[in-house]
Amino acid sequence: MFGNIYLNEQDQFVKHKLHIKYYARYLDDSIIIVRTKQEAKTALTEITRFLENNLKLNLNKKTQIFKGKQGVNFCGYKINEYRIKLRDKGKRKLKKKVKKLTNKIYNGEVTSKDARMYLAGHMGYIKYANVKNLMEKLFYIE
């Protein structure tokens, strides 16, 4: 909660002073999408300066500029200029949970209704990504 309040200053700066249309932040992770590499460099310089001078914060070593085709990891997704995919780590975790729940249902430890309720949050999370093949594989959907 404190991070959201504190970093609201950054949000306002990026949106209203730099006029960056495509900006998102979750906790302390943020991404901006701009047209050119030069725009990205300029924005990064301005944001770095703002954070140091106004919020007494420094960006970490992970801060990078990526090409749109290359994509970027953000909030468990791999986002590029064409689609949003789940990161491989997230897919592995989901597959593992589904397998574990399937075994629990088979052994009578949980009901399929309980398993469905447990997976509801995961399903809400993955619905924003391109996961048609994953869904077919996990849930035998035609």
Coordinates of C-alpha atoms in Angstrom, one line a residue, residues 34-104:
V34 CA 7.2 4.3 -26.9
R35 CA 7.8 4.4 -30.7
T36 CA 11.5 4.8 -30.9
K37 CA 14.7 3.8 -29.1
Q38 CA 15.5 7.5 -28.7
E39 CA 12.2 8.1 -27.0
A40 CA 12.9 5.2 -24.7
K41 CA 16.3 6.6 -23.8
T42 CA 15.0 10.1 -23.2
A43 CA 12.1 8.8 -21.0
L44 CA 14.5 6.5 -19.0
T45 CA 16.8 9.5 -18.4
E46 CA 14.0 11.7 -17.3
I47 CA 12.4 9.0 -15.0
T48 CA 15.8 8.2 -13.5
R49 CA 16.4 11.9 -12.7
F50 CA 12.9 12.3 -11.3
L51 CA 13.2 9.3 -9.0
E52 CA 16.6 10.3 -7.7
N53 CA 15.7 14.0 -7.2
N54 CA 12.1 13.8 -6.0
L55 CA 11.7 10.4 -4.4
K56 CA 15.3 9.6 -3.4
L57 CA 15.1 6.3 -5.3
N58 CA 17.5 4.6 -7.8
L59 CA 16.6 2.1 -10.5
N60 CA 18.0 -1.3 -10.2
K61 CA 20.3 -3.2 -12.6
K62 CA 17.4 -5.0 -14.2
T63 CA 16.2 -1.7 -15.8
Q64 CA 16.5 -2.1 -19.6
I65 CA 15.2 -1.0 -23.0
F66 CA 13.7 -3.8 -25.1
K67 CA 12.7 -3.9 -28.8
G68 CA 8.9 -4.5 -29.3
K69 CA 9.5 -7.8 -31.1
Q70 CA 11.7 -9.1 -28.3
G71 CA 9.1 -8.6 -25.6
V72 CA 9.3 -7.9 -21.9
N73 CA 8.5 -9.8 -18.8
F74 CA 5.9 -8.0 -16.7
C75 CA 3.7 -9.4 -13.9
G76 CA 4.1 -13.0 -15.0
Y77 CA 3.4 -12.3 -18.7
K78 CA 5.7 -12.1 -21.7
I79 CA 4.4 -9.1 -23.6
N80 CA 5.5 -8.2 -27.1
E81 CA 4.1 -6.1 -29.9
Y82 CA 1.8 -8.9 -31.1
R83 CA 0.6 -10.9 -28.1
I84 CA 0.6 -11.5 -24.4
K85 CA 1.9 -14.9 -23.3
L86 CA 2.4 -16.6 -19.9
R87 CA 6.0 -16.9 -18.9
D88 CA 7.4 -20.4 -19.0
K89 CA 7.7 -20.4 -15.2
G90 CA 4.0 -19.6 -14.8
K91 CA 3.0 -22.3 -17.2
R92 CA 5.1 -24.9 -15.3
K93 CA 3.5 -23.9 -12.0
L94 CA 0.0 -24.1 -13.4
K95 CA 0.6 -27.5 -15.0
K96 CA 2.0 -28.8 -11.7
K97 CA -1.0 -27.5 -9.8
V98 CA -3.5 -29.0 -12.2
K99 CA -1.7 -32.4 -12.0
K100 CA -1.6 -32.2 -8.2
L101 CA -5.4 -31.4 -8.1
T102 CA -6.2 -34.1 -10.6
N103 CA -4.4 -36.6 -8.3
K104 CA -6.3 -35.3 -5.3

